[in-house]
């Protein structure tokens, strides 16, 4: 458990150290070695106890392997010179993971890159519960990405019932990733401020095939829209001809007209008209 302490002011102890130094110099000059030697020894023992804590940094203190507390206030301080001091940054840090090849829910290999913004919250856990907390953050972020990616499909082409996908559910996916990383890093006293996907794409070995599939899907959707529109236009044309009494088609002639109109309207090329000067029959 982290324990925050505030040690003695370094400025006060600096005055004490200077007084001891003056006493030692006076002793040597007066050849009073019984006074000078202990004063000199005390001066050199006092010096290692001084340290400086910068803003948004902390100093973890140990005495012969026993945790004594953490100094989070910035300033100039002095502690027992036999204490071991370990500096830890409390500043907000971030890193961007290079795109990692993972499998989505359906098993498709995809490349996912992430950005994680984090901060040390508990200096005791960061120092003593894990071996290297910075390396721990990177490894656990990779593991969280693998688990998160296996929860969602890349898109809903193969899973039409998927409400959230890696492509479309940006907010939900990022929230899931942030929660997963937070759960893993709380053991190291790390607070995750933000985690989000920075890169998302199919893996190179299937990217070409998936692009062709997307293009085919787009073409089918466009054709469906064209056919629906053409059917509506043909229905409207026949209905107008019938209401206005311009011409009365027999079933065979009506079928031929519908066929010709559908060909003209649905074709992806310009139609070449043929003038029939003899009869309505083709």
GROMACS .gro file of C-alpha atoms in nm:
model
  282
    1UNK     CA    1   0.000   0.000   0.000
    2UNK     CA    2   0.137   0.339  -0.099
    3UNK     CA    3   0.223   0.574   0.189
    4UNK     CA    4   0.284   0.941   0.117
    5UNK     CA    5   0.533   1.120   0.344
    6UNK     CA    6   0.696   1.463   0.359
    7UNK     CA    7   1.056   1.453   0.485
    8UNK     CA    8   1.266   1.728   0.641
    9UNK     CA    9   1.335   2.043   0.445
   10UNK     CA   10   1.661   2.021   0.256
   11UNK     CA   11   1.736   2.388   0.316
   12UNK     CA   12   1.729   2.344   0.694
   13UNK     CA   13   1.955   2.040   0.680
   14UNK     CA   14   2.185   2.226   0.439
   15UNK     CA   15   2.245   2.487   0.709
   16UNK     CA   16   2.318   2.207   0.957
   17UNK     CA   17   2.559   2.046   0.709
   18UNK     CA   18   2.739   2.378   0.655
   19UNK     CA   19   2.767   2.425   1.032
   20UNK     CA   20   2.923   2.079   1.065
   21UNK     CA   21   3.162   2.162   0.782
   22UNK     CA   22   3.268   2.486   0.950
   23UNK     CA   23   3.322   2.292   1.273
   24UNK     CA   24   3.537   2.036   1.093
   25UNK     CA   25   3.748   2.305   0.924
   26UNK     CA   26   3.793   2.482   1.256
   27UNK     CA   27   3.899   2.155   1.420
   28UNK     CA   28   4.159   2.077   1.156
   29UNK     CA   29   4.295   2.431   1.166
   30UNK     CA   30   4.322   2.413   1.547
   31UNK     CA   31   4.463   2.058   1.524
   32UNK     CA   32   4.177   1.937   1.740
   33UNK     CA   33   4.147   1.609   1.557
   34UNK     CA   34   3.908   1.454   1.812
   35UNK     CA   35   3.661   1.724   1.708
   36UNK     CA   36   3.752   1.758   1.343
   37UNK     CA   37   3.739   1.391   1.239
   38UNK     CA   38   3.389   1.316   1.375
   39UNK     CA   39   3.263   1.647   1.226
   40UNK     CA   40   3.409   1.565   0.884
   41UNK     CA   41   3.263   1.213   0.899
   42UNK     CA   42   2.923   1.352   0.997
   43UNK     CA   43   2.935   1.603   0.708
   44UNK     CA   44   3.001   1.332   0.449
   45UNK     CA   45   2.729   1.111   0.599
   46UNK     CA   46   2.473   1.392   0.580
   47UNK     CA   47   2.533   1.467   0.211
   48UNK     CA   48   2.370   1.151   0.058
   49UNK     CA   49   2.043   1.236   0.234
   50UNK     CA   50   1.972   1.537   0.010
   51UNK     CA   51   1.749   1.496  -0.295
   52UNK     CA   52   1.524   1.700  -0.523
   53UNK     CA   53   1.174   1.605  -0.640
   54UNK     CA   54   1.060   1.772  -0.961
   55UNK     CA   55   0.694   1.856  -1.035
   56UNK     CA   56   0.487   1.550  -1.127
   57UNK     CA   57   0.757   1.313  -1.012
   58UNK     CA   58   0.788   1.104  -0.698
   59UNK     CA   59   1.065   0.951  -0.489
   60UNK     CA   60   1.019   0.604  -0.339
   61UNK     CA   61   1.220   0.555  -0.018
   62UNK     CA   62   1.358   0.225   0.116
   63UNK     CA   63   1.558   0.164   0.432
   64UNK     CA   64   1.752  -0.162   0.423
   65UNK     CA   65   1.489  -0.317   0.194
   66UNK     CA   66   1.189  -0.190   0.390
   67UNK     CA   67   0.946   0.050   0.220
   68UNK     CA   68   0.922   0.374   0.419
   69UNK     CA   69   0.704   0.589   0.196
   70UNK     CA   70   0.679   0.798  -0.118
   71UNK     CA   71   0.754   1.168  -0.153
   72UNK     CA   72   0.517   1.325  -0.409
   73UNK     CA   73   0.556   1.693  -0.315
   74UNK     CA   74   0.809   1.877  -0.529
   75UNK     CA   75   1.100   2.052  -0.359
   76UNK     CA   76   1.436   2.008  -0.184
   77UNK     CA   77   1.438   1.747   0.097
   78UNK     CA   78   1.660   1.546   0.328
   79UNK     CA   79   1.609   1.195   0.463
   80UNK     CA   80   1.814   0.933   0.643
   81UNK     CA   81   2.128   0.903   0.427
   82UNK     CA   82   2.108   0.523   0.445
   83UNK     CA   83   1.776   0.525   0.262
   84UNK     CA   84   1.764   0.405  -0.098
   85UNK     CA   85   1.586   0.647  -0.330
   86UNK     CA   86   1.405   0.551  -0.651
   87UNK     CA   87   1.258   0.819  -0.876
   88UNK     CA   88   0.928   0.754  -1.059
   89UNK     CA   89   0.754   0.985  -1.304
   90UNK     CA   90   0.389   1.070  -1.235
   91UNK     CA   91   0.348   1.254  -1.564
   92UNK     CA   92   0.094   1.148  -1.823
   93UNK     CA   93   0.261   0.932  -2.085
   94UNK     CA   94   0.145   0.775  -2.406
   95UNK     CA   95   0.272   0.531  -2.663
   96UNK     CA   96   0.154   0.407  -3.001
   97UNK     CA   97   0.177   0.037  -3.065
   98UNK     CA   98   0.276  -0.061  -3.415
   99UNK     CA   99  -0.001  -0.246  -3.604
  100UNK     CA  100  -0.031  -0.592  -3.455
  101UNK     CA  101  -0.159  -0.891  -3.651
  102UNK     CA  102  -0.455  -1.043  -3.465
  103UNK     CA  103  -0.763  -1.248  -3.551
  104UNK     CA  104  -1.111  -1.101  -3.536
  105UNK     CA  105  -1.418  -1.285  -3.407
  106UNK     CA  106  -1.461  -1.476  -3.736
  107UNK     CA  107  -1.092  -1.562  -3.759
  108UNK     CA  108  -0.986  -1.314  -4.028
  109UNK     CA  109  -0.631  -1.181  -3.977
  110UNK     CA  110  -0.640  -0.804  -3.926
  111UNK     CA  111  -0.383  -0.539  -3.838
  112UNK     CA  112  -0.468  -0.329  -3.532
  113UNK     CA  113  -0.260  -0.038  -3.403
  114UNK     CA  114  -0.341   0.135  -3.074
  115UNK     CA  115  -0.263   0.450  -2.876
  116UNK     CA  116  -0.261   0.423  -2.496
  117UNK     CA  117  -0.244   0.722  -2.260
  118UNK     CA  118  -0.146   0.621  -1.905
  119UNK     CA  119  -0.010   0.745  -1.574
  120UNK     CA  120   0.143   0.594  -1.261
  121UNK     CA  121  -0.115   0.619  -0.982
  122UNK     CA  122   0.027   0.392  -0.710
  123UNK     CA  123   0.406   0.412  -0.678
  124UNK     CA  124   0.423   0.113  -0.440
  125UNK     CA  125   0.257  -0.125  -0.688
  126UNK     CA  126   0.454   0.016  -0.981
  127UNK     CA  127   0.782  -0.035  -0.793
  128UNK     CA  128   0.729  -0.366  -0.615
  129UNK     CA  129   0.433  -0.556  -0.764
  130UNK     CA  130   0.584  -0.583  -1.114
  131UNK     CA  131   0.942  -0.615  -1.232
  132UNK     CA  132   0.941  -0.339  -1.495
  133UNK     CA  133   0.618  -0.141  -1.504
  134UNK     CA  134   0.690   0.031  -1.839
  135UNK     CA  135   0.751  -0.300  -2.014
  136UNK     CA  136   0.448  -0.440  -1.832
  137UNK     CA  137   0.228  -0.166  -1.982
  138UNK     CA  138   0.339  -0.247  -2.337
  139UNK     CA  139   0.298  -0.624  -2.304
  140UNK     CA  140  -0.043  -0.604  -2.140
  141UNK     CA  141  -0.164  -0.354  -2.401
  142UNK     CA  142  -0.074  -0.605  -2.674
  143UNK     CA  143  -0.256  -0.882  -2.489
  144UNK     CA  144  -0.563  -0.663  -2.443
  145UNK     CA  145  -0.571  -0.582  -2.817
  146UNK     CA  146  -0.564  -0.953  -2.903
  147UNK     CA  147  -0.851  -1.028  -2.667
  148UNK     CA  148  -1.058  -0.728  -2.778
  149UNK     CA  149  -1.012  -0.804  -3.148
  150UNK     CA  150  -1.137  -1.159  -3.095
  151UNK     CA  151  -1.461  -1.021  -2.950
  152UNK     CA  152  -1.580  -0.835  -3.261
  153UNK     CA  153  -1.585  -0.910  -3.634
  154UNK     CA  154  -1.398  -0.674  -3.862
  155UNK     CA  155  -1.723  -0.585  -4.042
  156UNK     CA  156  -2.070  -0.732  -4.086
  157UNK     CA  157  -2.021  -0.882  -4.433
  158UNK     CA  158  -1.983  -1.231  -4.289
  159UNK     CA  159  -2.169  -1.169  -3.963
  160UNK     CA  160  -2.482  -0.979  -4.065
  161UNK     CA  161  -2.626  -0.997  -3.714
  162UNK     CA  162  -2.327  -0.821  -3.555
  163UNK     CA  163  -2.442  -0.492  -3.403
  164UNK     CA  164  -2.087  -0.378  -3.320
  165UNK     CA  165  -1.788  -0.431  -3.549
  166UNK     CA  166  -1.429  -0.312  -3.540
  167UNK     CA  167  -1.497  -0.078  -3.832
  168UNK     CA  168  -1.832   0.070  -3.735
  169UNK     CA  169  -1.844   0.052  -3.353
  170UNK     CA  170  -1.562   0.296  -3.283
  171UNK     CA  171  -1.689   0.418  -2.946
  172UNK     CA  172  -1.788   0.074  -2.819
  173UNK     CA  173  -1.466  -0.088  -2.938
  174UNK     CA  174  -1.244   0.183  -2.785
  175UNK     CA  175  -1.438   0.160  -2.456
  176UNK     CA  176  -1.393  -0.217  -2.453
  177UNK     CA  177  -1.020  -0.179  -2.524
  178UNK     CA  178  -0.978   0.082  -2.250
  179UNK     CA  179  -1.160  -0.133  -1.993
  180UNK     CA  180  -0.955  -0.440  -2.084
  181UNK     CA  181  -0.623  -0.257  -2.052
  182UNK     CA  182  -0.732  -0.089  -1.726
  183UNK     CA  183  -0.819  -0.426  -1.571
  184UNK     CA  184  -0.477  -0.562  -1.661
  185UNK     CA  185  -0.275  -0.259  -1.547
  186UNK     CA  186  -0.442  -0.198  -1.213
  187UNK     CA  187  -0.212  -0.467  -1.065
  188UNK     CA  188   0.082  -0.238  -1.144
  189UNK     CA  189  -0.077   0.079  -1.007
  190UNK     CA  190  -0.125   0.222  -1.356
  191UNK     CA  191  -0.424   0.438  -1.448
  192UNK     CA  192  -0.536   0.426  -1.812
  193UNK     CA  193  -0.659   0.768  -1.920
  194UNK     CA  194  -0.744   0.675  -2.277
  195UNK     CA  195  -0.702   0.385  -2.517
  196UNK     CA  196  -0.812   0.388  -2.878
  197UNK     CA  197  -0.748   0.221  -3.212
  198UNK     CA  198  -0.516   0.421  -3.439
  199UNK     CA  199  -0.487   0.176  -3.729
  200UNK     CA  200  -0.725  -0.089  -3.859
  201UNK     CA  201  -0.693  -0.290  -4.180
  202UNK     CA  202  -0.707  -0.640  -4.316
  203UNK     CA  203  -0.378  -0.827  -4.312
  204UNK     CA  204  -0.183  -0.813  -4.637
  205UNK     CA  205  -0.246  -1.177  -4.731
  206UNK     CA  206  -0.623  -1.129  -4.749
  207UNK     CA  207  -0.650  -0.755  -4.818
  208UNK     CA  208  -0.682  -0.799  -5.197
  209UNK     CA  209  -0.954  -1.065  -5.167
  210UNK     CA  210  -1.148  -0.858  -4.914
  211UNK     CA  211  -1.128  -0.553  -5.140
  212UNK     CA  212  -1.276  -0.754  -5.427
  213UNK     CA  213  -1.552  -0.874  -5.197
  214UNK     CA  214  -1.634  -0.520  -5.092
  215UNK     CA  215  -1.637  -0.407  -5.455
  216UNK     CA  216  -1.868  -0.694  -5.550
  217UNK     CA  217  -2.101  -0.611  -5.263
  218UNK     CA  218  -2.112  -0.248  -5.374
  219UNK     CA  219  -2.188  -0.349  -5.734
  220UNK     CA  220  -2.468  -0.583  -5.624
  221UNK     CA  221  -2.620  -0.313  -5.407
  222UNK     CA  222  -2.604  -0.062  -5.694
  223UNK     CA  223  -2.763  -0.311  -5.936
  224UNK     CA  224  -3.040  -0.385  -5.689
  225UNK     CA  225  -3.117  -0.014  -5.666
  226UNK     CA  226  -3.113   0.023  -6.045
  227UNK     CA  227  -3.350  -0.272  -6.092
  228UNK     CA  228  -3.590  -0.144  -5.825
  229UNK     CA  229  -3.597   0.194  -5.996
  230UNK     CA  230  -3.643   0.042  -6.340
  231UNK     CA  231  -3.937  -0.170  -6.223
  232UNK     CA  232  -4.102   0.139  -6.079
  233UNK     CA  233  -4.052   0.335  -6.399
  234UNK     CA  234  -4.196   0.054  -6.614
  235UNK     CA  235  -4.500   0.024  -6.386
  236UNK     CA  236  -4.553   0.397  -6.403
  237UNK     CA  237  -4.520   0.402  -6.784
  238UNK     CA  238  -4.772   0.121  -6.835
  239UNK     CA  239  -5.013   0.277  -6.589
  240UNK     CA  240  -4.995   0.618  -6.761
  241UNK     CA  241  -5.051   0.460  -7.106
  242UNK     CA  242  -5.351   0.271  -6.972
  243UNK     CA  243  -5.509   0.573  -6.797
  244UNK     CA  244  -5.461   0.807  -7.092
  245UNK     CA  245  -5.583   0.544  -7.338
  246UNK     CA  246  -5.294   0.605  -7.575
  247UNK     CA  247  -5.253   0.238  -7.663
  248UNK     CA  248  -5.393  -0.091  -7.543
  249UNK     CA  249  -5.136  -0.367  -7.522
  250UNK     CA  250  -5.205  -0.733  -7.544
  251UNK     CA  251  -5.023  -0.949  -7.293
  252UNK     CA  252  -4.762  -1.058  -7.547
  253UNK     CA  253  -4.692  -0.701  -7.661
  254UNK     CA  254  -4.691  -0.576  -7.303
  255UNK     CA  255  -4.431  -0.839  -7.212
  256UNK     CA  256  -4.215  -0.735  -7.508
  257UNK     CA  257  -4.235  -0.368  -7.409
  258UNK     CA  258  -4.150  -0.446  -7.048
  259UNK     CA  259  -3.854  -0.652  -7.164
  260UNK     CA  260  -3.725  -0.373  -7.387
  261UNK     CA  261  -3.768  -0.106  -7.118
  262UNK     CA  262  -3.591  -0.318  -6.858
  263UNK     CA  263  -3.299  -0.378  -7.093
  264UNK     CA  264  -3.266  -0.006  -7.166
  265UNK     CA  265  -3.300   0.106  -6.806
  266UNK     CA  266  -3.080  -0.161  -6.647
  267UNK     CA  267  -2.805  -0.177  -6.906
  268UNK     CA  268  -2.467  -0.029  -6.812
  269UNK     CA  269  -2.421   0.083  -7.175
  270UNK     CA  270  -2.610   0.330  -7.385
  271UNK     CA  271  -2.896   0.172  -7.580
  272UNK     CA  272  -2.890   0.174  -7.965
  273UNK     CA  273  -3.243   0.253  -8.090
  274UNK     CA  274  -3.401   0.054  -8.372
  275UNK     CA  275  -3.684   0.222  -8.566
  276UNK     CA  276  -3.971  -0.016  -8.647
  277UNK     CA  277  -4.175   0.133  -8.937
  278UNK     CA  278  -4.395  -0.164  -9.009
  279UNK     CA  279  -4.570  -0.300  -8.703
  280UNK     CA  280  -4.559  -0.295  -8.325
  281UNK     CA  281  -4.442  -0.657  -8.335
  282UNK     CA  282  -4.066  -0.691  -8.306
   0.00000   0.00000   0.00000
